[in-house]
Amino acid sequence: MDKVVERFLKYVQINTQSVQEVETCPSTENQLALGETLVKELREIGLADVSMDAKGYVMATLPSNLDREVKTIGFIAHMDTSPDASGENVCPTLVENYGGGDILLNREKNIILSPKDFPDLLDYAGETLIVTDGTTLLGADDKAGIAEIITAMEYLAAHPEIEHGEIKVAFTPDEEIGRGADFFDVAKFNADFAYTVDGGPLGELEYENFNAASAKLTIRGRNVHPGTAKNIMINSILIAMEFNSLLPLAEKPEYTEHYEGFIHLTDIRGDVEETELHYIIRDHSKELFAQKKQVIQEAVNFLNIKYGPDTVELQLTDSYYNMKEKIEPVIEIVELAKKAMEEAEVTPKIAPIRGGTDGARLSFMGLPCPNLFTGGHNFHGRFEYIPIDSMKKAV
């Protein structure tokens, strides 16, 4: 079995789901356990300056084998998996020589991975796929990225005839909950530029991402016995529904694609007395991003006029910004990645990220950082899969 596959199958056995509600870094102890495993491997393959700090950030260096100075490049992946689906007891299965039809993931629960639902599967007919058992995510996001980076470093360390400058690697915690760059020491990493290996299908190369914000709304009502409620009760649930109805109908994830942004209701809970809503706001355009936040603010203002001051409380927080403005001045690093893909017989597919990466924030911290493919599909869910040939190409 290929080393990149062996590594990946080993890493996914460690449940490294991050947890939004926890304020520590990392948010889960198992991320440290994976970090310790990676530190051991990095030392075994001959990298220098291998370290993991108290917050779980792993860094290492492959020294230059040149007698001249060149720029230092970095590769970064994240150790946590998404809270959106279970990462406990991941049972990966290899589907060899995929025939192009349905894949039965779980006979007992009749869970099927079908090209009718996921037509990209047909692109990999004849290849070997790694799939789930239908009850957990797979963890290709981003344990495939980790496996690919370490396997590439192992190959370079074992083949000194391949000339290269100094190469830095880093593995971060808590990317999936938006905190992967919070304690990243850019000065210690000391690279001129880097790439996150956190993308999707074969050939993905990304240097644009969403501008992102989150909105938390607390709506306060007044509860009394419904039998005597006339002109007294204020039902916060109904006001929450009214608020959501004031937002643009078409600007939802299920109606948008490409460069189209959205306002997404992720969570609602409450009762007559108090209801809480959580939204995420996304747009590639700074101007449209600002407009979406203004729409939310104006809806809050309207309801506070209608129902009384402080009926609706808004907490609006920016999360990260589009790295395009930081990458374009050094666009040669994108061209370098394109050239490397073409030399590996991979067709580059440049498209905007409909999400974010650690690289977005790192680019604003002085480390320009486009995103490269891992080869994975259907991240954050039980239908996640990855073709082995795509992993080899990433290496």
Short mmCIF file of C-alpha atoms in Angstrom, two decimals:
data_model
loop_
_atom_site.label_atom_id
_atom_site.label_comp_id
_atom_site.label_asym_id
_atom_site.label_seq_id
_atom_site.Cartn_x
_atom_site.Cartn_y
_atom_site.Cartn_z
CA MET A 1 0.00 0.00 0.00
CA ASP A 2 1.24 3.49 -0.81
CA LYS A 3 2.71 5.38 2.13
CA VAL A 4 0.36 8.33 1.65
CA VAL A 5 -2.60 5.95 1.96
CA GLU A 6 -1.12 4.15 4.97
CA ARG A 7 -0.62 7.46 6.74
CA PHE A 8 -4.09 8.69 5.92
CA LEU A 9 -5.77 5.50 7.15
CA LYS A 10 -3.80 5.76 10.39
CA TYR A 11 -4.63 9.43 11.00
CA VAL A 12 -8.38 9.01 10.52
CA GLN A 13 -8.47 6.52 13.41
CA ILE A 14 -7.86 9.44 15.79
CA ASN A 15 -11.05 11.42 16.37
CA THR A 16 -9.95 15.06 16.17
CA GLN A 17 -13.30 16.82 15.86
CA SER A 18 -13.05 20.38 17.11
CA VAL A 19 -15.74 21.88 19.37
CA GLN A 20 -17.05 25.42 18.91
CA GLU A 21 -18.30 25.85 22.48
CA VAL A 22 -14.90 25.23 24.10
CA GLU A 23 -12.56 28.21 24.51
CA THR A 24 -9.29 26.31 25.04
CA CYS A 25 -6.80 25.76 22.22
CA PRO A 26 -6.93 23.12 20.99
CA SER A 27 -10.60 22.63 21.67
CA THR A 28 -10.19 18.84 21.96
CA GLU A 29 -7.38 16.78 23.53
CA ASN A 30 -7.17 14.30 20.66
CA GLN A 31 -5.75 17.00 18.42
CA LEU A 32 -2.71 16.96 20.70
CA ALA A 33 -2.59 13.17 20.38
CA LEU A 34 -2.47 13.47 16.59
CA GLY A 35 0.11 16.24 16.92
CA GLU A 36 2.37 13.96 18.96
CA THR A 37 2.07 11.28 16.29
CA LEU A 38 3.04 13.79 13.60
CA VAL A 39 6.02 15.09 15.61
CA LYS A 40 7.33 11.52 15.89
CA GLU A 41 6.92 10.92 12.15
CA LEU A 42 8.54 14.20 11.16
CA ARG A 43 11.59 13.34 13.24
CA GLU A 44 11.74 9.82 11.83
CA ILE A 45 11.82 11.05 8.22
CA GLY A 46 14.67 13.44 9.02
CA LEU A 47 13.15 16.89 9.35
CA ALA A 48 14.78 19.48 11.60
CA ASP A 49 13.44 21.90 14.22
CA VAL A 50 10.42 19.67 14.88
CA SER A 51 8.17 21.08 17.59
CA MET A 52 4.65 21.15 18.97
CA ASP A 53 3.70 24.00 21.27
CA ALA A 54 1.24 23.89 24.16
CA LYS A 55 -1.65 24.90 21.89
CA GLY A 56 -1.01 22.07 19.45
CA TYR A 57 0.75 23.85 16.57
CA VAL A 58 3.23 21.47 14.92
CA MET A 59 6.12 22.92 12.89
CA ALA A 60 9.18 21.45 11.18
CA THR A 61 11.84 22.27 8.57
CA LEU A 62 13.32 20.40 5.64
CA PRO A 63 16.71 22.13 5.26
CA SER A 64 17.83 23.46 1.89
CA ASN A 65 20.28 21.36 -0.12
CA LEU A 66 21.35 24.30 -2.29
CA ASP A 67 24.53 26.35 -2.09
CA ARG A 68 22.62 29.52 -2.92
CA GLU A 69 19.80 31.43 -1.26
CA VAL A 70 16.26 30.99 -2.53
CA LYS A 71 12.88 31.81 -1.04
CA THR A 72 11.53 29.62 1.74
CA ILE A 73 8.26 27.87 0.95
CA GLY A 74 5.75 26.44 3.43
CA PHE A 75 2.99 23.82 3.41
CA ILE A 76 0.18 23.86 5.97
CA ALA A 77 -2.70 21.52 6.84
CA HIS A 78 -5.06 21.26 9.79
CA MET A 79 -5.48 18.43 12.29
CA ASP A 80 -9.10 18.85 13.33
CA THR A 81 -12.16 17.56 11.54
CA SER A 82 -15.54 19.23 11.28
CA PRO A 83 -18.06 19.21 14.14
CA ASP A 84 -20.78 18.77 11.50
CA ALA A 85 -20.49 14.95 11.43
CA SER A 86 -19.06 12.35 13.78
CA GLY A 87 -15.34 11.58 13.61
CA GLU A 88 -15.56 8.76 16.16
CA ASN A 89 -14.75 5.20 15.02
CA VAL A 90 -14.13 6.11 11.39
CA CYS A 91 -14.18 2.91 9.32
CA PRO A 92 -12.67 3.67 5.90
CA THR A 93 -13.20 1.18 3.08
CA LEU A 94 -11.25 0.86 -0.17
CA VAL A 95 -13.40 0.48 -3.28
CA GLU A 96 -11.03 -0.93 -5.88
CA ASN A 97 -11.61 -0.48 -9.60
CA TYR A 98 -14.77 1.56 -9.02
CA GLY A 99 -17.30 0.51 -11.65
CA GLY A 100 -19.23 3.77 -11.96
CA GLY A 101 -22.40 2.74 -10.14
CA ASP A 102 -23.81 2.98 -6.64
CA ILE A 103 -21.52 2.21 -3.68
CA LEU A 104 -23.19 0.51 -0.73
CA LEU A 105 -21.60 2.17 2.29
CA ASN A 106 -23.71 0.51 4.96
CA ARG A 107 -25.82 -2.58 4.30
CA GLU A 108 -27.59 -2.51 7.67
CA LYS A 109 -28.72 1.11 7.27
CA ASN A 110 -28.97 0.99 3.46
CA ILE A 111 -26.72 4.04 3.04
CA ILE A 112 -25.63 4.44 -0.58
CA LEU A 113 -23.09 6.74 -2.23
CA SER A 114 -24.58 7.26 -5.68
CA PRO A 115 -23.47 9.15 -8.79
CA LYS A 116 -27.12 10.19 -9.11
CA ASP A 117 -26.56 12.39 -6.07
CA PHE A 118 -22.83 13.00 -6.56
CA PRO A 119 -22.12 12.92 -10.33
CA ASP A 120 -18.41 13.69 -9.83
CA LEU A 121 -18.03 10.03 -8.82
CA LEU A 122 -18.16 9.10 -12.50
CA ASP A 123 -14.89 10.95 -13.09
CA TYR A 124 -13.13 8.24 -11.09
CA ALA A 125 -14.44 5.08 -12.77
CA GLY A 126 -11.68 2.47 -12.76
CA GLU A 127 -9.85 4.07 -9.83
CA THR A 128 -9.61 3.08 -6.16
CA LEU A 129 -11.68 5.21 -3.80
CA ILE A 130 -11.56 5.49 -0.02
CA VAL A 131 -15.08 5.84 1.39
CA THR A 132 -16.82 5.83 4.79
CA ASP A 133 -19.17 3.26 6.32
CA GLY A 134 -21.96 5.82 6.07
CA THR A 135 -22.05 6.70 9.77
CA THR A 136 -19.15 9.18 10.08
CA LEU A 137 -17.18 11.63 8.01
CA LEU A 138 -13.96 10.33 6.46
CA GLY A 139 -11.52 13.05 7.52
CA ALA A 140 -9.92 13.76 4.15
CA ASP A 141 -10.47 17.37 5.24
CA ASP A 142 -7.72 17.66 6.22
CA LYS A 143 -5.93 14.46 7.19
CA ALA A 144 -5.37 13.79 3.50
CA GLY A 145 -3.50 17.10 3.36
CA ILE A 146 -1.34 16.08 6.33
CA ALA A 147 -0.55 12.68 4.80
CA GLU A 148 0.31 14.26 1.46
CA ILE A 149 2.64 16.86 2.96
CA ILE A 150 4.53 14.38 5.15
CA THR A 151 4.86 11.86 2.32
CA ALA A 152 6.24 14.56 0.01
CA MET A 153 8.75 15.65 2.68
CA GLU A 154 9.80 12.03 3.23
CA TYR A 155 10.46 11.62 -0.49
CA LEU A 156 12.52 14.80 -0.72
CA ALA A 157 14.52 13.90 2.39
CA ALA A 158 15.30 10.47 0.90
CA HIS A 159 16.27 11.90 -2.51
CA PRO A 160 18.88 14.62 -1.98
CA GLU A 161 19.55 14.66 -5.72
CA ILE A 162 16.33 16.69 -6.04
CA GLU A 163 17.37 20.28 -5.45
CA HIS A 164 15.19 22.41 -3.20
CA GLY A 165 15.37 25.37 -0.89
CA GLU A 166 14.31 25.38 2.73
CA ILE A 167 10.78 24.02 3.18
CA LYS A 168 8.62 24.63 6.24
CA VAL A 169 5.63 22.52 7.27
CA ALA A 170 2.95 23.24 9.86
CA PHE A 171 -0.13 21.47 11.15
CA THR A 172 -2.72 23.55 12.96
CA PRO A 173 -5.60 22.87 15.37
CA ASP A 174 -9.19 24.13 15.27
CA GLU A 175 -9.36 25.29 11.65
CA GLU A 176 -12.89 23.96 11.27
CA ILE A 177 -14.18 26.29 14.00
CA GLY A 178 -12.40 29.30 12.54
CA ARG A 179 -9.50 29.47 15.00
CA GLY A 180 -6.69 27.75 13.11
CA ALA A 181 -4.64 30.92 12.68
CA ASP A 182 -5.34 32.39 16.14
CA PHE A 183 -1.99 31.39 17.63
CA PHE A 184 0.00 30.64 14.47
CA ASP A 185 3.50 32.07 14.93
CA VAL A 186 4.28 33.50 11.49
CA ALA A 187 7.71 34.74 12.63
CA LYS A 188 8.69 31.30 13.94
CA PHE A 189 7.43 29.63 10.76
CA ASN A 190 9.63 32.05 8.80
CA ALA A 191 8.52 31.26 5.25
CA ASP A 192 8.31 33.76 2.40
CA PHE A 193 5.03 32.25 1.25
CA ALA A 194 3.07 29.05 1.83
CA TYR A 195 0.24 26.88 0.59
CA THR A 196 -2.52 25.29 2.61
CA VAL A 197 -3.22 21.76 1.37
CA ASP A 198 -6.89 21.88 2.27
CA GLY A 199 -8.74 21.96 -1.04
CA GLY A 200 -11.10 19.53 -2.68
CA PRO A 201 -10.98 17.62 -5.98
CA LEU A 202 -7.93 17.02 -8.14
CA GLY A 203 -6.53 20.23 -9.62
CA GLU A 204 -8.19 22.76 -7.31
CA LEU A 205 -6.07 25.88 -6.87
CA GLU A 206 -7.62 28.74 -4.96
CA TYR A 207 -6.57 32.22 -3.97
CA GLU A 208 -9.96 33.87 -3.45
CA ASN A 209 -12.28 33.13 -0.56
CA PHE A 210 -15.35 34.58 1.08
CA ASN A 211 -15.37 37.58 3.34
CA ALA A 212 -17.05 36.13 6.41
CA ALA A 213 -19.01 37.31 9.42
CA SER A 214 -21.32 35.80 12.01
CA ALA A 215 -24.48 37.26 13.49
CA LYS A 216 -26.08 36.29 16.77
CA LEU A 217 -29.55 37.66 17.47
CA THR A 218 -31.27 37.50 20.83
CA ILE A 219 -34.99 38.25 20.66
CA ARG A 220 -36.81 38.96 23.91
CA GLY A 221 -40.53 38.40 24.28
CA ARG A 222 -43.04 38.37 27.11
CA ASN A 223 -44.72 35.16 28.19
CA VAL A 224 -48.03 34.93 30.02
CA HIS A 225 -50.75 32.29 30.20
CA PRO A 226 -52.17 31.97 26.68
CA GLY A 227 -55.68 32.17 28.07
CA THR A 228 -55.09 35.76 29.19
CA ALA A 229 -52.53 36.74 26.57
CA LYS A 230 -54.49 39.22 24.47
CA ASN A 231 -52.52 42.48 24.02
CA ILE A 232 -49.96 41.26 26.58
CA MET A 233 -47.98 38.32 25.18
CA ILE A 234 -45.02 39.01 22.90
CA ASN A 235 -43.92 35.76 21.25
CA SER A 236 -40.19 35.90 20.54
CA ILE A 237 -40.43 32.85 18.25
CA LEU A 238 -42.82 34.68 15.93
CA ILE A 239 -40.59 37.76 15.90
CA ALA A 240 -37.68 35.49 14.98
CA MET A 241 -39.70 34.14 12.07
CA GLU A 242 -40.56 37.69 11.04
CA PHE A 243 -36.90 38.69 11.18
CA ASN A 244 -35.90 35.83 8.91
CA SER A 245 -38.67 36.76 6.46
CA LEU A 246 -37.13 40.25 6.12
CA LEU A 247 -33.92 38.80 4.64
CA PRO A 248 -33.48 38.37 0.86
CA LEU A 249 -35.09 35.07 -0.12
CA ALA A 250 -32.62 34.22 -2.90
CA GLU A 251 -29.49 34.91 -0.84
CA LYS A 252 -29.36 31.49 0.80
CA PRO A 253 -26.70 28.79 0.31
CA GLU A 254 -29.13 26.46 -1.47
CA TYR A 255 -29.78 29.10 -4.14
CA THR A 256 -26.23 30.40 -4.72
CA GLU A 257 -23.01 29.33 -6.45
CA HIS A 258 -19.69 30.62 -7.81
CA TYR A 259 -19.27 34.26 -6.69
CA GLU A 260 -22.76 34.59 -5.22
CA GLY A 261 -22.81 35.25 -1.49
CA PHE A 262 -25.41 34.32 1.09
CA ILE A 263 -26.91 34.83 4.53
CA HIS A 264 -27.31 31.43 6.18
CA LEU A 265 -29.42 30.62 9.24
CA THR A 266 -27.39 27.93 11.00
CA ASP A 267 -29.24 27.59 14.30
CA ILE A 268 -32.46 28.69 15.98
CA ARG A 269 -33.62 27.83 19.47
CA GLY A 270 -35.95 29.38 21.98
CA ASP A 271 -39.39 29.76 23.46
CA VAL A 272 -41.98 32.50 23.85
CA GLU A 273 -39.80 34.42 26.30
CA GLU A 274 -36.52 34.37 24.37
CA THR A 275 -35.27 33.09 21.03
CA GLU A 276 -31.72 33.01 19.70
CA LEU A 277 -30.75 32.89 16.02
CA HIS A 278 -27.29 32.35 14.54
CA TYR A 279 -26.38 33.34 11.00
CA ILE A 280 -23.23 33.31 8.89
CA ILE A 281 -22.75 36.00 6.23
CA ARG A 282 -20.55 35.33 3.21
CA ASP A 283 -19.55 37.21 0.05
CA HIS A 284 -16.42 37.49 -2.10
CA SER A 285 -17.09 41.17 -2.77
CA LYS A 286 -16.27 43.64 0.01
CA GLU A 287 -19.12 45.88 -1.09
CA LEU A 288 -21.74 43.11 -1.20
CA PHE A 289 -20.43 41.74 2.11
CA ALA A 290 -21.02 45.15 3.70
CA GLN A 291 -24.49 45.34 2.11
CA LYS A 292 -25.50 41.97 3.57
CA LYS A 293 -24.48 43.07 7.05
CA GLN A 294 -26.42 46.30 6.55
CA VAL A 295 -29.55 44.35 5.58
CA ILE A 296 -29.35 42.48 8.88
CA GLN A 297 -28.84 45.69 10.85
CA GLU A 298 -31.78 47.40 9.13
CA ALA A 299 -34.06 44.43 9.87
CA VAL A 300 -33.06 44.64 13.53
CA ASN A 301 -33.74 48.38 13.58
CA PHE A 302 -37.17 47.88 12.00
CA LEU A 303 -38.23 45.27 14.58
CA ASN A 304 -36.98 47.37 17.48
CA ILE A 305 -39.13 50.26 16.24
CA LYS A 306 -42.12 47.95 15.78
CA TYR A 307 -41.90 46.02 19.06
CA GLY A 308 -39.93 48.37 21.29
CA PRO A 309 -36.26 49.17 21.98
CA ASP A 310 -33.99 46.22 22.82
CA THR A 311 -36.49 43.63 21.64
CA VAL A 312 -33.81 42.39 19.24
CA GLU A 313 -30.14 42.45 20.23
CA LEU A 314 -27.53 41.93 17.50
CA GLN A 315 -23.93 40.79 17.85
CA LEU A 316 -22.21 41.04 14.47
CA THR A 317 -18.62 39.80 14.21
CA ASP A 318 -16.29 39.67 11.21
CA SER A 319 -14.46 36.33 10.95
CA TYR A 320 -12.04 36.61 8.01
CA TYR A 321 -11.59 38.39 4.69
CA ASN A 322 -10.92 37.54 1.05
CA MET A 323 -7.20 36.84 0.66
CA LYS A 324 -7.27 37.87 -3.02
CA GLU A 325 -6.03 41.38 -2.20
CA LYS A 326 -2.97 39.90 -0.46
CA ILE A 327 -2.23 37.27 -3.12
CA GLU A 328 -2.52 39.42 -6.25
CA PRO A 329 0.64 41.46 -5.45
CA VAL A 330 2.57 38.14 -5.38
CA ILE A 331 0.57 36.33 -8.05
CA GLU A 332 3.73 34.49 -9.10
CA ILE A 333 3.13 32.03 -6.25
CA VAL A 334 -0.12 31.02 -7.94
CA GLU A 335 1.69 30.67 -11.26
CA LEU A 336 4.30 28.49 -9.54
CA ALA A 337 1.59 26.14 -8.26
CA LYS A 338 -0.02 26.01 -11.72
CA LYS A 339 3.30 25.05 -13.28
CA ALA A 340 3.89 22.32 -10.69
CA MET A 341 0.45 20.84 -11.36
CA GLU A 342 0.97 20.87 -15.10
CA GLU A 343 4.32 19.10 -14.70
CA ALA A 344 2.48 16.42 -12.70
CA GLU A 345 -0.08 16.14 -15.53
CA VAL A 346 -2.80 17.74 -13.44
CA THR A 347 -5.05 20.38 -15.01
CA PRO A 348 -5.25 23.40 -12.66
CA LYS A 349 -8.81 24.41 -11.80
CA ILE A 350 -8.80 27.94 -10.44
CA ALA A 351 -12.04 28.90 -8.74
CA PRO A 352 -13.10 30.97 -5.74
CA ILE A 353 -13.35 29.13 -2.43
CA ARG A 354 -16.93 29.10 -1.19
CA GLY A 355 -15.60 29.02 2.34
CA GLY A 356 -12.39 29.92 4.10
CA THR A 357 -9.04 28.41 5.03
CA ASP A 358 -6.30 29.12 7.54
CA GLY A 359 -4.50 30.61 4.54
CA ALA A 360 -7.00 33.44 4.28
CA ARG A 361 -6.15 34.77 7.73
CA LEU A 362 -2.46 33.94 7.39
CA SER A 363 -2.34 36.02 4.20
CA PHE A 364 -3.48 39.03 6.24
CA MET A 365 -0.84 38.16 8.88
CA GLY A 366 1.96 38.58 6.33
CA LEU A 367 2.18 35.02 4.97
CA PRO A 368 0.62 34.84 1.47
CA CYS A 369 -1.05 31.45 1.35
CA PRO A 370 -3.11 30.07 -1.57
CA ASN A 371 -4.89 26.72 -1.26
CA LEU A 372 -4.05 23.44 -3.03
CA PHE A 373 -6.21 20.36 -3.59
CA THR A 374 -6.17 17.26 -1.39
CA GLY A 375 -8.29 15.23 -3.79
CA GLY A 376 -11.24 14.82 -1.42
CA HIS A 377 -14.95 15.22 -2.12
CA ASN A 378 -18.08 15.85 -0.03
CA PHE A 379 -16.27 17.16 3.05
CA HIS A 380 -17.98 17.39 6.45
CA GLY A 381 -20.34 14.47 5.91
CA ARG A 382 -20.83 10.72 5.70
CA PHE A 383 -20.61 10.71 1.90
CA GLU A 384 -17.03 12.01 1.94
CA TYR A 385 -14.61 10.11 -0.29
CA ILE A 386 -11.16 10.47 -1.82
CA PRO A 387 -9.57 8.79 -4.88
CA ILE A 388 -6.13 7.35 -4.14
CA ASP A 389 -4.73 8.55 -7.48
CA SER A 390 -5.64 12.13 -6.53
CA MET A 391 -3.70 11.77 -3.27
CA LYS A 392 -0.66 10.52 -5.20
CA LYS A 393 -0.88 13.50 -7.54
CA ALA A 394 -1.05 15.86 -4.57
CA VAL A 395 2.20 14.39 -3.24
#
